[in-house]
Coordinates of C-alpha atoms in Angstrom, one line a residue:
Chain A
M1 CA 5.5 22.6 -52.2
I2 CA 4.2 25.6 -54.1
N3 CA 7.0 27.3 -56.1
K4 CA 7.0 31.1 -55.8
V5 CA 10.3 31.9 -57.4
V6 CA 10.4 34.6 -60.0
S7 CA 13.5 35.4 -62.2
G8 CA 14.4 38.7 -60.5
P9 CA 13.2 42.1 -59.4
D10 CA 11.8 43.2 -62.7
E11 CA 9.5 40.2 -63.0
A12 CA 8.6 40.5 -59.3
I13 CA 7.3 44.1 -59.8
K14 CA 6.0 43.7 -63.3
D15 CA 2.4 44.5 -62.4
I16 CA 3.0 47.3 -60.0
E17 CA 1.4 50.3 -61.6
S18 CA 1.4 54.1 -61.1
G19 CA -0.9 55.2 -58.3
M20 CA -0.6 52.1 -56.2
T21 CA 0.2 51.8 -52.5
L22 CA 3.4 50.0 -51.6
M23 CA 4.9 48.9 -48.3
L24 CA 8.6 48.8 -48.2
G25 CA 10.5 47.1 -45.3
G26 CA 13.6 48.4 -43.6
F27 CA 14.7 50.7 -40.8
G28 CA 16.8 53.5 -42.2
L29 CA 18.9 51.7 -44.8
C30 CA 19.0 48.5 -42.8
G31 CA 17.1 45.6 -44.3
I32 CA 15.7 47.5 -47.3
P33 CA 14.7 45.7 -50.5
E34 CA 17.5 47.2 -52.6
N35 CA 16.9 45.1 -55.8
C36 CA 13.2 45.9 -56.0
I37 CA 13.8 49.6 -55.4
S38 CA 16.2 49.7 -58.3
A39 CA 13.6 47.9 -60.4
L40 CA 10.9 50.4 -59.5
V41 CA 13.3 53.2 -60.4
R42 CA 14.0 51.5 -63.8
K43 CA 10.3 51.0 -64.4
G44 CA 9.7 54.7 -63.9
I45 CA 6.1 54.4 -62.6
N46 CA 4.9 57.3 -60.4
N47 CA 2.2 58.6 -58.1
L48 CA 3.0 55.9 -55.6
T49 CA 2.0 56.0 -52.0
C50 CA 4.9 54.5 -50.0
I51 CA 4.5 53.1 -46.5
S52 CA 7.9 52.8 -45.0
N53 CA 9.4 53.8 -41.7
N54 CA 11.9 56.1 -43.4
A55 CA 12.5 57.6 -46.8
G56 CA 16.1 56.6 -47.5
V57 CA 18.9 59.1 -48.0
D58 CA 19.4 61.4 -51.0
D59 CA 21.1 58.8 -53.2
F60 CA 20.0 55.4 -51.8
G61 CA 16.9 53.5 -50.8
I62 CA 13.6 55.2 -51.3
G63 CA 15.6 58.4 -51.9
L64 CA 16.2 57.1 -55.4
M65 CA 12.5 57.0 -56.1
L66 CA 12.0 60.5 -54.6
K67 CA 14.7 61.9 -56.8
Q68 CA 12.8 60.6 -59.9
K69 CA 9.5 62.1 -58.5
Q70 CA 7.9 58.7 -58.4
V71 CA 6.4 59.2 -54.9
K72 CA 3.2 61.1 -54.4
K73 CA 2.8 60.4 -50.7
M74 CA 5.1 59.0 -47.9
I75 CA 3.6 57.4 -44.8
S76 CA 6.6 57.3 -42.4
S77 CA 7.6 57.9 -38.8
Y78 CA 10.9 59.6 -39.4
V79 CA 12.2 61.2 -42.5
G80 CA 15.4 63.1 -41.5
E81 CA 18.6 62.5 -43.3
N82 CA 17.1 63.3 -46.7
A83 CA 17.5 66.8 -48.1
E84 CA 15.6 66.2 -51.3
F85 CA 12.7 64.8 -49.3
E86 CA 12.6 68.0 -47.2
R87 CA 12.8 70.2 -50.3
Q88 CA 9.9 68.4 -52.0
L89 CA 7.9 68.5 -48.8
L90 CA 8.4 72.2 -48.2
S91 CA 7.6 73.0 -51.8
N92 CA 4.4 70.9 -51.6
E93 CA 5.5 68.5 -54.3
L94 CA 5.2 65.6 -51.9
E95 CA 2.6 64.7 -49.4
V96 CA 3.7 63.2 -46.1
E97 CA 1.8 61.6 -43.3
L98 CA 4.0 61.3 -40.2
I99 CA 2.8 58.7 -37.7
P100 CA 4.3 57.2 -34.6
Q101 CA 6.6 54.3 -35.3
G102 CA 4.8 51.8 -33.1
T103 CA 1.5 52.8 -34.8
L104 CA 3.1 52.2 -38.2
A105 CA 4.3 48.8 -37.2
T106 CA 1.0 47.8 -35.5
R107 CA -1.1 49.0 -38.4
C108 CA 0.9 46.6 -40.6
M109 CA 0.5 43.9 -38.0
A110 CA -3.3 44.4 -37.9
A111 CA -3.5 43.9 -41.6
G112 CA -1.5 40.7 -41.4
Y113 CA -3.7 39.4 -38.6
G114 CA -6.9 40.3 -40.3
M115 CA -8.0 42.9 -37.8
P116 CA -9.5 46.2 -39.1
A117 CA -8.2 48.5 -36.4
I118 CA -6.1 48.7 -33.3
F119 CA -6.2 51.0 -30.3
T120 CA -3.0 52.8 -29.1
P121 CA -2.2 55.5 -26.6
A122 CA 0.5 56.9 -28.9
G123 CA -0.5 60.4 -30.1
V124 CA -3.3 61.0 -27.7
G125 CA -3.5 64.8 -27.0
T126 CA -1.3 65.6 -30.0
E127 CA -1.9 66.6 -33.6
V128 CA -1.7 62.9 -34.6
A129 CA -5.1 62.4 -32.9
Q130 CA -6.9 64.9 -35.1
G131 CA -9.9 63.4 -36.8
K132 CA -9.4 60.0 -35.1
E133 CA -11.8 58.2 -32.9
L134 CA -10.9 58.2 -29.2
R135 CA -11.9 55.4 -26.8
N136 CA -11.4 55.1 -23.1
F137 CA -10.4 51.7 -21.7
N138 CA -9.9 51.4 -18.0
G139 CA -9.5 55.1 -17.5
K140 CA -6.9 55.6 -20.3
D141 CA -7.5 57.2 -23.7
Y142 CA -6.6 55.4 -26.9
L143 CA -6.7 56.3 -30.6
M144 CA -8.3 54.0 -33.1
E145 CA -5.9 53.4 -35.9
L146 CA -6.9 51.5 -39.0
A147 CA -5.1 48.5 -40.5
F148 CA -3.1 49.5 -43.6
E149 CA -4.2 48.4 -47.1
A150 CA -1.3 48.0 -49.5
D151 CA -1.4 46.7 -53.0
F152 CA 2.1 45.3 -52.6
A153 CA 4.4 44.7 -49.7
I154 CA 8.1 44.5 -50.7
V155 CA 10.5 43.0 -48.1
K156 CA 14.0 41.9 -47.7
A157 CA 15.1 38.7 -45.9
W158 CA 18.4 37.0 -45.3
K159 CA 17.3 33.5 -46.3
G160 CA 14.2 32.2 -48.0
D161 CA 13.1 29.0 -49.6
T162 CA 11.3 28.5 -52.9
S163 CA 8.0 28.2 -51.2
G164 CA 8.4 31.7 -49.6
N165 CA 9.4 30.9 -46.0
L166 CA 11.7 33.7 -44.7
I167 CA 14.4 34.2 -42.1
Y168 CA 15.7 37.6 -41.4
R169 CA 19.1 38.5 -40.0
S170 CA 19.8 40.6 -36.9
T171 CA 18.1 44.1 -36.8
A172 CA 17.6 43.9 -40.5
R173 CA 14.4 42.2 -39.4
N174 CA 12.6 45.4 -38.2
F175 CA 9.5 46.1 -40.2
N176 CA 10.0 43.3 -42.7
P177 CA 8.0 40.5 -41.0
V178 CA 4.9 42.7 -40.3
M179 CA 4.9 44.2 -43.8
A180 CA 5.4 40.7 -45.4
M181 CA 2.1 39.8 -43.7
A182 CA 0.2 42.9 -44.8
G183 CA 0.5 43.1 -48.5
K184 CA -2.3 42.0 -50.9
I185 CA 0.7 40.7 -52.8
T186 CA 4.0 40.2 -51.0
I187 CA 7.4 40.2 -52.8
A188 CA 10.4 39.0 -50.9
E189 CA 14.0 39.4 -52.1
V190 CA 16.5 37.3 -50.2
E191 CA 20.3 37.1 -50.0
H192 CA 20.2 33.3 -50.1
L193 CA 17.4 31.3 -51.9
V194 CA 17.4 27.7 -50.9
E195 CA 15.3 24.6 -51.5
P196 CA 12.4 23.5 -49.3
G197 CA 13.8 21.5 -46.4
E198 CA 17.0 23.5 -46.0
L199 CA 15.4 25.9 -43.5
D200 CA 14.5 24.6 -40.1
P201 CA 10.7 25.0 -39.7
D202 CA 11.3 26.1 -36.1
Q203 CA 13.4 29.0 -37.2
I204 CA 11.0 30.5 -39.8
H205 CA 10.1 34.1 -39.1
T206 CA 7.6 34.6 -42.0
P207 CA 5.7 31.5 -43.1
G208 CA 5.5 31.2 -46.9
I209 CA 1.7 31.6 -47.0
Y210 CA 2.3 35.3 -46.7
V211 CA 4.8 35.5 -49.6
H212 CA 3.7 35.4 -53.2
R213 CA 6.9 36.0 -55.1
I214 CA 10.5 35.4 -54.1
F215 CA 13.9 35.8 -55.7
E216 CA 17.6 35.9 -54.8
G217 CA 18.8 39.4 -55.0
K218 CA 22.2 40.5 -56.4
N219 CA 24.9 43.0 -55.5
Y220 CA 23.7 44.0 -52.1
E221 CA 25.3 47.2 -51.1
K222 CA 24.0 47.2 -47.5
R223 CA 25.0 50.8 -46.9
I224 CA 25.7 51.9 -43.4
E225 CA 24.1 55.2 -42.4
Q226 CA 26.1 56.0 -39.2
R227 CA 29.3 54.1 -39.0
T228 CA 30.2 54.1 -35.3
V229 CA 33.2 52.1 -34.0
R230 CA 35.3 51.9 -30.9
S231 CA 39.0 51.9 -30.9
L232 CA 40.9 48.6 -30.7
D233 CA 42.8 50.3 -27.9
H234 CA 40.8 48.9 -24.9
S235 CA 41.7 51.9 -22.7
K236 CA 39.3 54.1 -24.8
I237 CA 35.5 53.7 -25.1
Chain B
M1 CA 26.8 73.8 -14.0
L2 CA 27.0 70.4 -15.8
D3 CA 28.1 69.6 -19.3
K4 CA 26.3 67.0 -21.4
T5 CA 28.5 64.2 -19.8
G6 CA 27.5 65.5 -16.4
I7 CA 23.8 65.3 -17.2
A8 CA 24.3 61.7 -18.5
K9 CA 26.3 60.8 -15.3
R10 CA 23.5 62.1 -13.0
I11 CA 20.8 60.3 -15.0
A12 CA 22.8 57.1 -14.8
K13 CA 22.2 57.1 -11.0
E14 CA 18.5 56.8 -11.6
I15 CA 19.0 53.4 -13.2
K16 CA 18.3 50.4 -10.9
D17 CA 19.5 46.9 -11.1
G18 CA 17.3 44.7 -13.3
Y19 CA 15.9 47.6 -15.4
Y20 CA 15.1 47.4 -19.1
V21 CA 15.9 50.9 -20.4
N22 CA 15.2 52.7 -23.7
L23 CA 17.7 55.5 -24.4
G24 CA 16.9 58.2 -26.9
I25 CA 19.3 59.9 -29.3
G26 CA 21.7 62.6 -28.0
I27 CA 22.5 63.0 -24.2
P28 CA 20.5 59.9 -23.3
T29 CA 22.8 57.7 -25.4
L30 CA 25.7 58.8 -23.3
V31 CA 24.0 57.5 -20.2
A32 CA 25.0 53.9 -21.2
N33 CA 28.7 54.8 -20.5
F34 CA 28.0 55.6 -16.8
I35 CA 25.8 52.8 -15.5
P36 CA 27.3 51.9 -12.2
E37 CA 29.2 48.7 -11.8
G38 CA 27.1 45.9 -10.4
V39 CA 23.9 47.4 -11.8
N40 CA 22.6 45.0 -14.5
V41 CA 20.5 46.6 -17.1
V42 CA 19.3 45.6 -20.6
L43 CA 19.1 48.4 -23.2
Q44 CA 16.2 48.3 -25.6
S45 CA 16.6 49.7 -29.1
E46 CA 13.2 50.2 -30.6
N47 CA 14.2 49.1 -34.1
G48 CA 14.2 45.6 -32.6
L49 CA 16.9 44.7 -30.1
L50 CA 17.2 43.9 -26.4
G51 CA 20.7 43.8 -25.0
M52 CA 22.4 46.5 -27.0
G53 CA 26.2 46.3 -26.7
P54 CA 28.9 48.9 -27.4
F55 CA 30.0 50.1 -30.8
P56 CA 31.9 47.4 -32.8
F57 CA 35.6 47.4 -33.1
E58 CA 36.8 49.0 -36.4
G59 CA 36.4 46.5 -39.2
E60 CA 33.7 44.6 -37.4
E61 CA 30.8 46.8 -38.3
D62 CA 27.7 44.9 -39.5
A63 CA 25.2 46.7 -41.7
D64 CA 22.5 44.4 -40.4
L65 CA 23.1 45.4 -36.8
I66 CA 22.2 49.0 -35.9
N67 CA 20.4 50.9 -33.1
A68 CA 17.5 53.2 -33.4
G69 CA 19.9 56.1 -34.2
K70 CA 21.1 54.0 -37.2
Q71 CA 24.5 53.6 -35.6
T72 CA 26.4 50.3 -35.9
I73 CA 26.4 48.5 -32.6
T74 CA 27.0 45.0 -31.2
T75 CA 24.9 42.4 -29.4
L76 CA 25.8 41.0 -26.0
P77 CA 25.4 37.4 -24.6
G78 CA 21.7 37.1 -23.9
S79 CA 20.6 39.6 -26.6
A80 CA 17.4 39.1 -28.5
V81 CA 16.2 40.4 -31.8
F82 CA 12.6 40.9 -32.8
D83 CA 10.4 42.8 -35.3
S84 CA 9.1 46.4 -35.0
A85 CA 5.6 45.4 -33.9
M86 CA 6.9 43.3 -31.0
S87 CA 9.3 46.1 -30.1
F88 CA 6.5 48.5 -29.6
G89 CA 4.4 45.8 -28.0
M90 CA 6.8 45.5 -25.1
I91 CA 6.9 49.3 -24.9
R92 CA 3.1 49.7 -24.9
S93 CA 2.6 46.9 -22.4
Q94 CA 5.1 48.6 -20.0
K95 CA 7.7 46.0 -19.9
V96 CA 10.3 48.7 -20.4
D97 CA 11.1 50.2 -17.0
L98 CA 12.6 53.5 -17.9
T99 CA 12.7 55.8 -20.9
I100 CA 15.3 58.5 -21.2
L101 CA 14.8 61.0 -23.9
G102 CA 15.6 64.6 -25.0
A103 CA 13.1 67.4 -25.4
M104 CA 12.7 70.8 -26.9
E105 CA 10.1 71.9 -24.3
V106 CA 8.5 70.4 -21.1
S107 CA 5.5 71.9 -19.4
E108 CA 4.8 72.0 -15.7
N109 CA 2.1 69.3 -16.0
G110 CA 4.5 66.9 -17.7
D111 CA 3.7 67.5 -21.4
I112 CA 6.6 67.1 -23.7
A113 CA 7.4 68.5 -27.2
N114 CA 10.4 67.1 -29.1
W115 CA 9.4 66.2 -32.6
K116 CA 8.5 69.2 -34.7
I117 CA 9.1 72.9 -35.2
P118 CA 6.4 74.1 -37.6
G119 CA 7.8 75.5 -40.8
K120 CA 11.4 74.6 -39.8
M121 CA 11.9 71.0 -39.0
V122 CA 9.8 68.2 -40.3
K123 CA 11.8 65.0 -39.5
G124 CA 9.1 63.1 -37.6
M125 CA 8.4 61.6 -34.2
G126 CA 10.0 58.2 -34.8
G127 CA 9.2 56.1 -31.8
A128 CA 9.0 59.0 -29.3
M129 CA 5.2 59.3 -29.2
D130 CA 4.8 55.6 -28.5
L131 CA 7.4 55.7 -25.8
V132 CA 6.0 58.7 -23.9
A133 CA 2.4 57.5 -24.2
S134 CA 3.2 54.2 -22.5
A135 CA 6.4 54.4 -20.4
K136 CA 6.1 53.9 -16.7
N137 CA 8.9 56.3 -16.0
I138 CA 10.2 59.0 -18.2
I139 CA 13.3 61.1 -17.5
V140 CA 14.0 64.0 -19.8
A141 CA 17.7 65.0 -20.4
M142 CA 18.0 68.4 -21.8
Q143 CA 19.5 71.9 -21.6
H144 CA 17.5 74.2 -19.2
V145 CA 17.4 77.0 -21.8
N146 CA 17.5 76.9 -25.6
K147 CA 20.2 78.5 -27.8
A148 CA 18.2 81.8 -27.8
G149 CA 18.5 81.8 -24.0
E150 CA 14.8 81.0 -23.5
S151 CA 13.6 78.6 -20.9
K152 CA 12.5 75.1 -22.0
L153 CA 10.6 74.5 -18.8
L154 CA 7.3 76.2 -19.5
T155 CA 3.8 76.7 -18.1
S156 CA 2.6 75.1 -21.3
C157 CA 4.4 73.9 -24.4
T158 CA 4.3 76.2 -27.4
L159 CA 5.6 73.5 -29.9
P160 CA 3.4 70.6 -31.2
L161 CA 3.2 68.0 -28.4
T162 CA 4.7 64.6 -28.4
G163 CA 2.7 63.4 -25.4
V164 CA 0.7 64.8 -22.5
R165 CA 1.2 64.5 -18.7
C166 CA 3.9 61.9 -19.1
V167 CA 7.3 63.3 -17.9
K168 CA 8.3 62.3 -14.4
K169 CA 11.7 63.9 -14.0
I170 CA 14.0 66.3 -15.8
V171 CA 17.8 66.6 -15.5
T172 CA 19.4 69.7 -17.0
E173 CA 22.8 71.4 -16.7
L174 CA 21.4 73.3 -13.7
A175 CA 19.1 71.0 -11.8
V176 CA 17.1 67.9 -11.2
L177 CA 13.4 68.5 -11.1
E178 CA 10.3 66.4 -10.7
I179 CA 6.9 67.1 -12.1
D180 CA 4.6 67.8 -9.2
Q181 CA 1.2 66.0 -9.2
S182 CA -0.6 69.4 -8.7
G183 CA 1.4 71.0 -11.5
G184 CA 4.9 72.6 -11.3
F185 CA 8.6 71.8 -11.5
K186 CA 9.6 70.6 -8.0
L187 CA 13.3 71.4 -7.5
L188 CA 15.1 68.4 -6.1
E189 CA 18.8 69.1 -6.6
R190 CA 21.1 71.9 -7.8
A191 CA 24.0 71.3 -10.1
P192 CA 27.4 72.0 -8.4
G193 CA 27.9 75.8 -8.0
V194 CA 24.4 76.7 -9.2
S195 CA 22.1 78.7 -6.9
V196 CA 18.3 78.3 -6.5
E197 CA 18.0 81.9 -7.8
E198 CA 19.8 81.0 -11.1
I199 CA 17.5 78.0 -11.6
K200 CA 14.5 80.2 -10.8
N201 CA 15.6 82.7 -13.5
S202 CA 15.9 80.0 -16.1
T203 CA 12.6 78.4 -15.4
A204 CA 9.6 80.0 -17.1
G205 CA 7.0 77.6 -15.6
K206 CA 6.1 77.3 -11.9
L207 CA 9.1 76.3 -9.8
I208 CA 8.4 74.7 -6.5
V209 CA 11.2 75.1 -3.9
E210 CA 10.7 73.5 -0.5
G211 CA 13.3 73.8 2.2
D212 CA 17.0 73.5 1.5
I213 CA 17.9 72.2 -2.0
P214 CA 20.9 69.9 -1.9
E215 CA 23.7 70.1 -4.4
M216 CA 23.7 67.0 -6.6
I217 CA 26.3 64.3 -6.1
I218 CA 27.8 62.9 -9.3

């Protein structure tokens, strides 16, 4: 099997340079590549275009990169929960392209499936449609949306083997599999790195062909954005 | 007049046995608490889960298991997890039977605005544009008037649109209304103690009142 293991996040991102376009997996703070984000902050490169569903919070996730003014442009579907983001946006320090969440996911998917564009009804008749080609199929209008092009995709998985096969855990899967397929170079950080043969081929979510570099991450914080619980007292909801 | 819980209770009556339902953030989330017994539904969370269960017991929260509102949740027997592309695939291909979401404005032809206030709020549309563009049935849960006392049911929306001609039904603290094919808010039910006149006064768009309007049963 081909060995794709690198020593850690700093080696994994060593050739990411200022001005590049990156995809970063995760939904909110769930399933984000924490180790690589820390390494990008350490490296201090800037002018990055980041494709990610959200922009982290003020002191975690992509928010850490925003704080260091490393991001030139965010392409996201929802960027609430981040005051620094809002400040940079309203003062024109940061460019942002807001696109529908399904469009974001499907533009990643298209890249991974080798398709140049997709057609979606999301955004028809809204400002999202401005400047985009409209096509009518069977009486309904669709927008043509182009596959993303990203220099690097950085994803987080639960388990991975040394040849890059990945398994995600629960809803930390989210954007990770489609982004893993979409990068020119894909970096995967995993909680558990295992030898080939230890993962059941039937259970693989991302085949290793899509993954170029893999390492076992350390010290996952896995921060919860909205901790909601119910009382142990069964009489209350 | 209904409170938020009342709106959620009334909407819960729209849910039929066997439905796959996507609930938006806010009042729609409350609907899950009032689904009638014997009605089997599967809740879809667009971050990648079918079969969303209740909040976890304290100490059992799992950072890897959240809903689209980023709240910690649980799975149920029969739940399924998938990626974001598949999640919107099932929305786009109309496998989800009912979408319930909030709105800032709805127009009398079914347009909806709920994602942006220019110069003020720039949080983004999340999955709302995908949901409203494809859903078979969309029910809006919202207040009839905004905090400034202005009607949110308009001839045409003033805020940037989320989707066009997509809303089917609206449930507010005052009424249940249906978007009429020819344009207009057709009044179906009044909230307890609310008169047709009061609803008329709070509706800026065209209100269609035909015959006696029953009081809603909650």
